[in-house]
XYZ file of C-alpha atoms in Angstrom:
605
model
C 97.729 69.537 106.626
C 97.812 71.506 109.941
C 101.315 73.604 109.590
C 100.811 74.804 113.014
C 98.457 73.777 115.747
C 97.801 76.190 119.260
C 95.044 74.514 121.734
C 94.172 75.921 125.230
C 96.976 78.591 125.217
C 97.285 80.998 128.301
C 99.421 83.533 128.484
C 99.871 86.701 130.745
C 102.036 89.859 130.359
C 103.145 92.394 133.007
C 99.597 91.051 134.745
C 97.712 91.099 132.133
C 95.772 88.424 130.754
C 96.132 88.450 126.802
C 95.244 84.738 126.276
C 92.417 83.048 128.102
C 92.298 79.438 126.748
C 92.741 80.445 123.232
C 93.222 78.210 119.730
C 94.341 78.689 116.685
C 95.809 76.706 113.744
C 97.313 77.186 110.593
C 96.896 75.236 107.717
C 98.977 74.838 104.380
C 97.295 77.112 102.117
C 96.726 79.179 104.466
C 96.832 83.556 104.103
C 95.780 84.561 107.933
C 95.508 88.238 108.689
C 95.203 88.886 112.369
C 93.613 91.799 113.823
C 92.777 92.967 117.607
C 93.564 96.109 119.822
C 96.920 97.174 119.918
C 98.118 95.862 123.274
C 95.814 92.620 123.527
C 98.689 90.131 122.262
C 99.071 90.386 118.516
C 102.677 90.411 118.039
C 102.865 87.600 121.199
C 100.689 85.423 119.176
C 103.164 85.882 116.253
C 106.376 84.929 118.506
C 104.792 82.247 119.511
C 103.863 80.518 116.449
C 106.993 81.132 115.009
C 108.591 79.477 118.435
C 110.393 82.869 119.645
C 107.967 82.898 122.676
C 106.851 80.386 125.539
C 103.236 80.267 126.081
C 102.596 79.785 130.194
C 99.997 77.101 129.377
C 98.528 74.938 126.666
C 100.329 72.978 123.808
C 101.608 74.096 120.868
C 103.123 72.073 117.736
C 104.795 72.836 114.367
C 104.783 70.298 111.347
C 107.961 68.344 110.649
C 110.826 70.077 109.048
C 108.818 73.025 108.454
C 110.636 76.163 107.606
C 109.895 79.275 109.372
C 110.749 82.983 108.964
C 109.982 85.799 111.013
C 109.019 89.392 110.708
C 109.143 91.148 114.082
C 108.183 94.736 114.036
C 111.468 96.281 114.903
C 114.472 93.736 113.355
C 117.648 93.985 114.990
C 121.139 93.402 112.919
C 124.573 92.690 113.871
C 126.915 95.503 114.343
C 128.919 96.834 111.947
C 127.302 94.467 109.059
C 125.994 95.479 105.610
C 123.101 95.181 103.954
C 123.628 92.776 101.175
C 125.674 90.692 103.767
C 123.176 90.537 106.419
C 120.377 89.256 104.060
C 122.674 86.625 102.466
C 123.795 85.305 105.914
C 119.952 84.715 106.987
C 119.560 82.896 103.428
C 122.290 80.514 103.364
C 121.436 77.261 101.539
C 118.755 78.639 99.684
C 119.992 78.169 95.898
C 123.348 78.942 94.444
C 125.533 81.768 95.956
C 125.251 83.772 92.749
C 121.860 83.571 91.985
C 120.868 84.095 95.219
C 122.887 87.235 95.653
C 121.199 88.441 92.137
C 118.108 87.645 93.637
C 118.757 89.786 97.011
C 119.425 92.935 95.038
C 116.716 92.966 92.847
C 114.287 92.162 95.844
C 115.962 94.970 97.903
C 115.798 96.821 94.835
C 111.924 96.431 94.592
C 111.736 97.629 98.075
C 113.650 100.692 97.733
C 116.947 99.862 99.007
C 119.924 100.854 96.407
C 122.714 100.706 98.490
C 123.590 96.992 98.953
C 126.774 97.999 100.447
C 125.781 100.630 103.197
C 126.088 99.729 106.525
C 122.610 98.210 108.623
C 123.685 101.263 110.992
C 123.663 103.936 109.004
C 119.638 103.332 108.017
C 116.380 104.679 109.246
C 114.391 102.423 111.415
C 111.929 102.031 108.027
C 115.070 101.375 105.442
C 116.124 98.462 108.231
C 112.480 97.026 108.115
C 112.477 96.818 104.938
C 115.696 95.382 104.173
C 114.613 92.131 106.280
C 110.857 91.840 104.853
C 113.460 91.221 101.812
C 115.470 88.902 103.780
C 111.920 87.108 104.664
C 110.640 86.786 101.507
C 113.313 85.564 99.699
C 113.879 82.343 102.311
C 110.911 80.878 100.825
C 110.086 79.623 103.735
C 107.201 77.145 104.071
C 105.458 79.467 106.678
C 106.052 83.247 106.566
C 104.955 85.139 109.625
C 104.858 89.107 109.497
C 104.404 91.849 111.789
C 103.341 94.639 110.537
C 104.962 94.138 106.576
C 103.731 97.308 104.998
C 104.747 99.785 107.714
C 107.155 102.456 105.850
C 106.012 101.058 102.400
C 105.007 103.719 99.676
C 102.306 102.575 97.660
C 103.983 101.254 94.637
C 106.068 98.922 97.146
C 102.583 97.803 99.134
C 101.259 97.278 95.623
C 104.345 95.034 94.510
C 104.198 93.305 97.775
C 100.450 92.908 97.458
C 100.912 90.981 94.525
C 104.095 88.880 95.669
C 102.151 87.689 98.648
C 99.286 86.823 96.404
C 101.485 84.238 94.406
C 102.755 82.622 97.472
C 102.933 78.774 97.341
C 103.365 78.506 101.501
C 101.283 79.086 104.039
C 100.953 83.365 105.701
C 100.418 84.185 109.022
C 100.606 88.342 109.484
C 99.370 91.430 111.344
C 98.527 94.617 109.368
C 96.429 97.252 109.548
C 96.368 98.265 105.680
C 92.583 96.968 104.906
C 92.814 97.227 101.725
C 96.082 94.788 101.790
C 93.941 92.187 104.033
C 90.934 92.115 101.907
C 93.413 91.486 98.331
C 96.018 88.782 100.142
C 94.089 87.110 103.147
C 91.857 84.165 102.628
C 91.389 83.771 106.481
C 90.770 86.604 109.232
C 91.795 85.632 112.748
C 90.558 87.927 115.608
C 92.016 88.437 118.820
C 89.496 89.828 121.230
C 89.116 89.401 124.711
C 91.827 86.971 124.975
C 89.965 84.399 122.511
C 90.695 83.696 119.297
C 87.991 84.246 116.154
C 88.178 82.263 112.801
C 87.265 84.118 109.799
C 86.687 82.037 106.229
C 87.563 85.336 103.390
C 89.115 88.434 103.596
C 88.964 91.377 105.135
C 85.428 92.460 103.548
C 84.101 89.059 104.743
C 85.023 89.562 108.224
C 83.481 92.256 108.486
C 80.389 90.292 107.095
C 80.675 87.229 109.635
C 81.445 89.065 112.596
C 78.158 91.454 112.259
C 76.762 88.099 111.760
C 78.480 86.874 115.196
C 77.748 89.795 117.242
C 74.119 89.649 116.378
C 73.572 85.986 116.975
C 75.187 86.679 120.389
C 72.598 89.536 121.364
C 69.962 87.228 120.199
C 70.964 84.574 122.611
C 71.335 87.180 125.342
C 67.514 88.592 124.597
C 66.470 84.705 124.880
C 68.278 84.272 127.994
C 67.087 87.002 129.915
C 63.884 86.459 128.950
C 64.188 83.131 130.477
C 65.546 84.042 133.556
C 62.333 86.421 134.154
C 59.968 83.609 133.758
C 62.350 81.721 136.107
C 62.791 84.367 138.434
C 58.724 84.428 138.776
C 58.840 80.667 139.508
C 61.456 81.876 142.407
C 60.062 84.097 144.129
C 56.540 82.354 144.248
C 58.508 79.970 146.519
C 58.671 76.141 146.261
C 56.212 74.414 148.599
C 58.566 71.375 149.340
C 62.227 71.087 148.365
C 61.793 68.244 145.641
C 64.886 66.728 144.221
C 63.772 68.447 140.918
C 62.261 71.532 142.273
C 66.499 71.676 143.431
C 66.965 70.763 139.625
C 65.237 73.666 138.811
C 67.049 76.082 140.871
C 70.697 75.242 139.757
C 69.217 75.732 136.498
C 68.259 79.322 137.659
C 71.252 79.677 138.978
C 73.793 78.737 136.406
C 71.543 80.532 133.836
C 71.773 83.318 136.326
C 75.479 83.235 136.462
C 76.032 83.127 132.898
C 78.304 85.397 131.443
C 76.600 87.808 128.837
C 78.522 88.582 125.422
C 81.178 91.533 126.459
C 80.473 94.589 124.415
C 83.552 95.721 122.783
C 85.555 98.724 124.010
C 86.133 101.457 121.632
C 87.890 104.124 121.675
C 86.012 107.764 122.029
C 86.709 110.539 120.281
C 84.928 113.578 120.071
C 85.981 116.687 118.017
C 88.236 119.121 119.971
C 89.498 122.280 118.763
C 90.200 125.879 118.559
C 88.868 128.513 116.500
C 89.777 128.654 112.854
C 90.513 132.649 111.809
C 89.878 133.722 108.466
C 93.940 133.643 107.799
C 95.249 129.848 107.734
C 98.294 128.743 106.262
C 100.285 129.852 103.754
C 102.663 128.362 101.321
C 104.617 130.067 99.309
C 107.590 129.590 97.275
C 108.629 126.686 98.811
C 111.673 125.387 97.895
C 113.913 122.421 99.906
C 116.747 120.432 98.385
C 119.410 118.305 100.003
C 122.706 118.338 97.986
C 121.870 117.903 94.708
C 118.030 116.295 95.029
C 115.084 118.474 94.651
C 112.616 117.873 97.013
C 110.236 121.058 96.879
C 110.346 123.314 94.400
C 108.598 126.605 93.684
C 105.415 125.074 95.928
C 102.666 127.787 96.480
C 99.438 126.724 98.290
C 96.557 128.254 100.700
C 95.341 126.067 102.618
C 91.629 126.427 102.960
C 88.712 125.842 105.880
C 88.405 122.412 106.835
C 90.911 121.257 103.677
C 91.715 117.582 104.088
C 95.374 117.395 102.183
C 96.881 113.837 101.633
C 100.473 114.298 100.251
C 102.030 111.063 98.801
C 105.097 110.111 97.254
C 107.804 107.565 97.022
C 109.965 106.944 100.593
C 112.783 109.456 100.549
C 110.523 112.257 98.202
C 110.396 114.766 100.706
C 106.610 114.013 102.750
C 107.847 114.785 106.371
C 110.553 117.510 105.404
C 107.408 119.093 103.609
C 105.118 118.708 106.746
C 108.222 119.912 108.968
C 108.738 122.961 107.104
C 104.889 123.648 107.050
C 105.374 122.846 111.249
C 108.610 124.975 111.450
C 110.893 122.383 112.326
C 112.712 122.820 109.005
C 113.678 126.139 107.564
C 113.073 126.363 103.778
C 115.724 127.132 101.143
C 113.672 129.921 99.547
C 110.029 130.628 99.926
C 107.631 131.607 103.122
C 105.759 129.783 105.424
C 103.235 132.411 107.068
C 100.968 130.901 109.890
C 97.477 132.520 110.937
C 97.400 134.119 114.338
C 94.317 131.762 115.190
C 96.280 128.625 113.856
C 96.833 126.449 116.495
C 98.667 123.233 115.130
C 99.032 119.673 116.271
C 101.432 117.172 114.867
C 101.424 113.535 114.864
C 104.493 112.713 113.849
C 105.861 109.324 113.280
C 108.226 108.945 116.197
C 106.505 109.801 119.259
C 109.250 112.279 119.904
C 108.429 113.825 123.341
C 107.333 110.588 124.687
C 109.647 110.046 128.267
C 109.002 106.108 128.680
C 109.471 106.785 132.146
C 106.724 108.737 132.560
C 103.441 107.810 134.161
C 100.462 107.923 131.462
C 98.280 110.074 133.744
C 101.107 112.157 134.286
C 101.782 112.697 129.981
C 98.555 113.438 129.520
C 98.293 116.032 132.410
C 101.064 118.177 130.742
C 98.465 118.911 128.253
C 96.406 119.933 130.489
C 93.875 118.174 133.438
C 90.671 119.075 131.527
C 89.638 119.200 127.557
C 86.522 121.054 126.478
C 84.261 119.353 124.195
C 80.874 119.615 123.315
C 79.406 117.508 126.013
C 81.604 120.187 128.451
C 84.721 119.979 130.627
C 86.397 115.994 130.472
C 89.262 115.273 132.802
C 92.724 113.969 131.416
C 91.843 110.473 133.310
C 88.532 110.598 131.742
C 90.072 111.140 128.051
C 92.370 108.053 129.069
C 88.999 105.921 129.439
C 87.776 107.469 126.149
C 91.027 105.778 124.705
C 90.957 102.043 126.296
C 93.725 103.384 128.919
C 90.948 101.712 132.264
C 92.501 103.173 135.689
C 94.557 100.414 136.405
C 96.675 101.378 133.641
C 96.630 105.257 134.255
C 99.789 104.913 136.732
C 101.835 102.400 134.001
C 105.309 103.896 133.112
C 104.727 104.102 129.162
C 107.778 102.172 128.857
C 105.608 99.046 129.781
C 103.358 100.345 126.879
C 103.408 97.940 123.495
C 104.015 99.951 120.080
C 100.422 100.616 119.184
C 99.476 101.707 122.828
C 102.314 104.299 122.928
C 100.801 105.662 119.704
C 97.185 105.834 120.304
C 98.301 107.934 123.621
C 100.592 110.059 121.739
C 97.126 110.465 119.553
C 95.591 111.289 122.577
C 98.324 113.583 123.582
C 98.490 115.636 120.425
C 93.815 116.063 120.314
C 94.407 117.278 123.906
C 95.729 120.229 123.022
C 92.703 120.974 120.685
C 94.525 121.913 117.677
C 92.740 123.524 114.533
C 95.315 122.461 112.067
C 95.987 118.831 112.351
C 99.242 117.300 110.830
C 99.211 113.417 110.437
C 102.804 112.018 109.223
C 101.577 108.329 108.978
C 99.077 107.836 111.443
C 98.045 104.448 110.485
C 101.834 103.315 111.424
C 101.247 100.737 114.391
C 97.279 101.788 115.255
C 95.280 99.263 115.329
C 91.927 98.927 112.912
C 89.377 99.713 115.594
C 91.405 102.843 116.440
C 91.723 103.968 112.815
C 88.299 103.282 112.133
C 87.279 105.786 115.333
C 89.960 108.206 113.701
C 88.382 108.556 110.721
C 85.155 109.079 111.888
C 86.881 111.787 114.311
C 88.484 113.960 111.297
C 84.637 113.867 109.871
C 83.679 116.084 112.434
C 86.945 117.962 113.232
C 86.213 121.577 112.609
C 89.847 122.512 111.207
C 92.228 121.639 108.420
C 93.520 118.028 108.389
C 97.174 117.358 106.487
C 98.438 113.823 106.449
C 101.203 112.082 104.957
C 100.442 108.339 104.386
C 100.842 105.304 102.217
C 97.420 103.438 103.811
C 95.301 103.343 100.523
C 92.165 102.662 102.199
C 92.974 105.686 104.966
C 93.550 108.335 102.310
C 90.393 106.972 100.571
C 88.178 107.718 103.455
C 89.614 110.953 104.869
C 91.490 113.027 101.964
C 89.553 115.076 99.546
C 92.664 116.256 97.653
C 96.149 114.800 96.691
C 99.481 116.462 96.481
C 101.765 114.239 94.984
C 105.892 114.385 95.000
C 106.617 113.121 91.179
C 110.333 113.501 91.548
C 112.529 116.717 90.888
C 110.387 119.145 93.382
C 107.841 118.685 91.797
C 104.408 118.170 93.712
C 101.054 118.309 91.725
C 97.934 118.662 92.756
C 95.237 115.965 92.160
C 91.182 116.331 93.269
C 89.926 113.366 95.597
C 90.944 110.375 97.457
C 93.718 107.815 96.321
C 91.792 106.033 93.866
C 90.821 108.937 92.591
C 94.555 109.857 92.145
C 95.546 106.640 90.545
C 92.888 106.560 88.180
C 93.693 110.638 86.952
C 97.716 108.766 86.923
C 96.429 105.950 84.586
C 94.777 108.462 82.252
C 97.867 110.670 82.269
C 100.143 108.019 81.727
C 97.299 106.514 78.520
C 97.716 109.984 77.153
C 101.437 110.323 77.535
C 101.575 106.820 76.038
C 99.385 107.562 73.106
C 101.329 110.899 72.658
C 104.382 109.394 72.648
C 103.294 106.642 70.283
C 101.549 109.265 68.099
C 105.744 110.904 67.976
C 107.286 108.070 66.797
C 104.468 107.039 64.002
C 104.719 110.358 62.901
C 108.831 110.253 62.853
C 108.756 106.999 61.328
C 106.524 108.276 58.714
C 108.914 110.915 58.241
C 111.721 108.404 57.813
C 109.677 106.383 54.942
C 109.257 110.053 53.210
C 113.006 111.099 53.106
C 113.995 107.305 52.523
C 111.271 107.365 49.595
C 112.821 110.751 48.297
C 116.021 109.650 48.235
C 115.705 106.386 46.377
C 113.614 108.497 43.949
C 116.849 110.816 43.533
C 119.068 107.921 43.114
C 117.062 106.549 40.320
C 116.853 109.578 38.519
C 120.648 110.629 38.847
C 120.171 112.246 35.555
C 118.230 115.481 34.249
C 115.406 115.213 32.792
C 114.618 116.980 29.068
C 112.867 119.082 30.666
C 115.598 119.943 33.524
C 117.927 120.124 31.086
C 117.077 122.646 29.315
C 115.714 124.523 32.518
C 119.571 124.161 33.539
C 121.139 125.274 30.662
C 118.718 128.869 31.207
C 118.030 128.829 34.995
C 121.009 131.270 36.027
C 120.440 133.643 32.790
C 116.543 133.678 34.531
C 118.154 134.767 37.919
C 120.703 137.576 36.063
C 117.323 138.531 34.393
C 115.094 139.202 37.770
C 117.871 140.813 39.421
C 117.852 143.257 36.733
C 114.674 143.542 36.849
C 114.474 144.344 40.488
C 117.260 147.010 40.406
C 115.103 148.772 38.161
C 112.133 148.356 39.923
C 114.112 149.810 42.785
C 115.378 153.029 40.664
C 111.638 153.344 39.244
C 110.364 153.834 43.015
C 112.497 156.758 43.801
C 111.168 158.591 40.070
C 107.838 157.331 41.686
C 107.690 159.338 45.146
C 105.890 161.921 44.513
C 102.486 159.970 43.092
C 101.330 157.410 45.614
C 99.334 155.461 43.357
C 102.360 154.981 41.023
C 104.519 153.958 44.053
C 101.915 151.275 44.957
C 102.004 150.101 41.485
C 105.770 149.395 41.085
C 105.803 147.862 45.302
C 103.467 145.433 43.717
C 105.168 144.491 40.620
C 108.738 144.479 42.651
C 107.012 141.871 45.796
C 105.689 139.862 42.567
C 109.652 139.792 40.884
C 111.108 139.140 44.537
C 108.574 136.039 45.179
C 109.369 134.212 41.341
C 113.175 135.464 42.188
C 112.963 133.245 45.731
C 111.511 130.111 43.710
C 113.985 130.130 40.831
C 116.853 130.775 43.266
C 115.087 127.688 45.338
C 115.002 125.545 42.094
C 118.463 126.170 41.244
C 119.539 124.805 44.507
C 118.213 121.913 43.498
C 119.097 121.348 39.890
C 122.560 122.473 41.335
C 122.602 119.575 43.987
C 121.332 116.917 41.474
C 124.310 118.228 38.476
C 126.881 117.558 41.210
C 125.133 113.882 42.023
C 125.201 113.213 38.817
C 129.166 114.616 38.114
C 130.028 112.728 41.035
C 128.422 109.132 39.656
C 130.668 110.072 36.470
């Protein structure tokens, strides 16, 4: 059953063409992942499936009494509204009141919100994405359609809502660029390029697969054609004797073989490795501590960052990854601790919000401030020329960057920050709104980059492919240190956890056993709460025994001083007194406990 059906669409924005006679459908059962260049009509496609969005041409239609829920990339509340109200007003008449509102919470819970009650406007742009992916998913809609669902996700919520998505009965329709989230939920890649629409059957990994598969079926038909239009244009310029109706035939043939448009090779970006000169002094870490009120962030944190280190540094949303990157930047001061910089250090930081960015500003013009030319290895490139490298074509050199989408305003902020040929790269969650093709070019980039890279993110398959070592914010300021990539990390996690597991199990066998021991003991004392013949009689004599080897000690002690003057006497007597003093300890030990069991057995009486 076709849930939603697109034929012929066209559709332009701010003169550009992003649809060119495009179709898509979606099917029940269906878990599309769509992928393109940022700026190409991704999150249009999205609008207008889910009827937010006009198309100029073509036809589009939506099953009967389908339900629909949205995603958009930014959500926007109502004022003044709070959060466990604003995701039980876009639910109402799903379920009872009570369950549903027991439902909200835990989902908001899952996602990291706590604070039912806080008000939308008091949130980051990240906590307010997140707080109506939760109002999505629990609609339960028949078609869910997501832009970008795992931006400002940590890991252990991408993994939860990896899983979730997995088990959903409706149909999906989303854009992401977490890989390794398309190639575990998807069953169907869609792919925007060129203003047509691609069909994928699999995931991510089988995309990749098919479209090789496309690309080279395409070249092959391109080889065959121009090798028939050589043959042809031999036949042409022999020239035709008499203009025969099918000698004619012949030439439109030429001609609209001639005409033919060959497969488009795609645009990448370009990026070649610019920087500065590392020194043999880096950075420096040392000390660090950061707290807000009462929660630890950083504590005690000493590191020395090393030639061409490539640092991923993880942790749950709110542990402390950007203040840690800003203090390492300078933009926060550290409670206690030093943050010395080389003279040769010459950093660059992506951060996540674009925050110099003046939408009013011509893109030529934001790159110039960095400067009109870029040395790289090939020699002196010109800012326009970088633009090129970066899919920014002239005619879009002299766009404000307010008429920029999301993902174009970041891959020229990327641009913006490489421009200035840093040697210590900072990444706070570069793969935030860049598109696949980008990230792909990006990682190949930091291969070459002769410097130290340091990036915060929660893209599994990013850290994977660029970080060789982990530091990890486990709560209370702590951050340990873990060797390799994220699967690496999780796998050294699942061990730890296996051995703190085991250890802990190991604890309470051995208290338990403990328990059985002194539960054994004492239902042997309460069966014998009575001497023995033997105890009785070691009773009746025990404290004479003790009188005895205190006199005996005393003079031991006495025969010591007589004893001074010959040392092998002296020795003598120390041995016979530690001898008395060790059968004195035992028989003071065993009355103790004859003692205990005579008042046991007085007190049964």
């Amino acid at each position: 059953m076709n849930f939603i059906t697109i034929e012929h669409l066209k559709k332009t924005y701010t003169e550009r063409l992003l649809f060119d006679d495009a179709s898509f459908f979606l099917e029940e059962g269906d878990k599309i992942g769509l992928i393109g260049i940022n700026g190409t009509g991704k999150s249009t496609l999205l609008r207008i499936a889910a009827g937010l969005e006009e198309a100029d041409e073509g036809y589009v239609a939506r099953g009967n009494n389908l339900s629909i829920r949205f995603l958009p990339q930014n959500p926007v509340f109502r004022e003044n509204e709070k959060v466990l109200e604003a995701v039980l007003r876009e639910n109402q008449g799903y379920g009872q009141v009570w369950d549903l509102e027991a439902q909200a919470k835990a989902m908001l819970n899952k996602l990291g919100i706590n604070q039912h009650d806080a008000l939308l406007e008091h949130l980051s742009g990240g906590q307010r994405k997140r707080v109506a992916l939760a109002s999505v998913l629990l609609s339960q809609a028949d078609i869910l359609i997501l832009d970008e669902p795992t931006n400002h996700l940590d890991s252990e919520m991408a993994d939860w809502l990896e899983e979730y998505l997995k088990k959903l009965k409706g149909a999906l329709f989303m854009v992401t660029h977490d890989r390794y989230f398309l190639d575990s939920v998807t069953n169907r890649i869609v792919e925007l390029d060129k203003g047509k629409l691609y069909r994928y059957n699999g995931n991510y990994e089988e995309f990749l697969q098919r479209k090789a598969e496309r690309l080279d079926m395409e070249q092959a038909s391109e080889r065959k054609r121009q090798s028939i239009l050589k043959v042809e244009l031999a036949w042409m310029q022999r020239g035709a004797r008499a203009r025969t109706t099918k000698q004619k035939a012949h030439i439109q043939r030429y001609e609209a073989l001639r005409d033919k448009q060959g497969p488009q090779i795609d645009q990448q970006v370009e990026m070649e490795s610019v920087s500065t000169r590392l020194g043999r002094s880096t950075v420096e870490l040392s000390g660090l501590c950061k707290a807000f009120g009462e929660k630890k962030l950083v504590e005690d944190f000493t590191y020395i960052f090393l030639k061409n280190d490539r640092i991923g540094i993880i942790g749950p949303n709110g542990a402390g990854k950007s203040t840690l990157l800003n203090m390492i930047a300078g933009w926060v001061k550290p409670d206690a601790g030093s943050v010395e910089i080389g003279q040769t250090v010459k950093l660059g930081y992506f951060s996540q919000e674009n925050e110099t960015m003046d939408l009013s500003c011509r893109v030529i013009d934001y790159i110039r401030q960095a400067g009109e030319y870029v040395r790289t290895k090939d020699g002196s490139v010109s800012a326009s020329q970088m633009l090129e490298r970066f899919l920014f074509p002239s005619s879009m050199q002299y766009t404000v960057i307010g008429k920029l989408s999301g993902g174009e305003r970041r891959r020229l902020y990327l641009l913006r920050v490489l421009m200035d040929t840093p040697n210590v790269l900072m990444l706070d969650e570069p793969t935030n709104d860049l598109d696949i093709q980008t990230l792909t070019i990006l990682e190949d980039y930091l291969d070459s980059f002769q410097g130290i890279v340091i990036t915060v993110s929660h893209d599994r398959y990013f850290l994977d492919r660029v970080v060789q070592r982990i530091f990890a914010l486990e709560g209370e300021g702590k951050v340990r240190q873990y060797e390799g990539g994220f699967t690496d990390y999780q796998a050294a996690r699942l061990r730890m956890d296996a051995k703190k597991e085991k250890e802990v199990r190991a604890s309470s066998e051995k208290t338990q056993q403990k328990e059985k021991a002194k539960t054994k003991d004492r239902q042997n004392l309460v069966q014998k709460l009575k001497f023995t013949y033997k105890e009785q009689r070691e009773w009746e004599h025990i404290e004479d025994e003790i009188a005895g080897l205190e006199e005996a000690l005393g003079q031991l002690e006495k025969a010591m001083e007589n004893a001074s003057s010959s040392y092998s006497k002296l020795q003598e007597i120390m041995a016979e007194k530690e001898k008395t003093e060790s059968i004195l300890e035992d028989k003071m030990e065993r009355w103790m406990y004859l003692s205990h069991l005579a008042e046991q057995i007085a007190a049964q009486k």
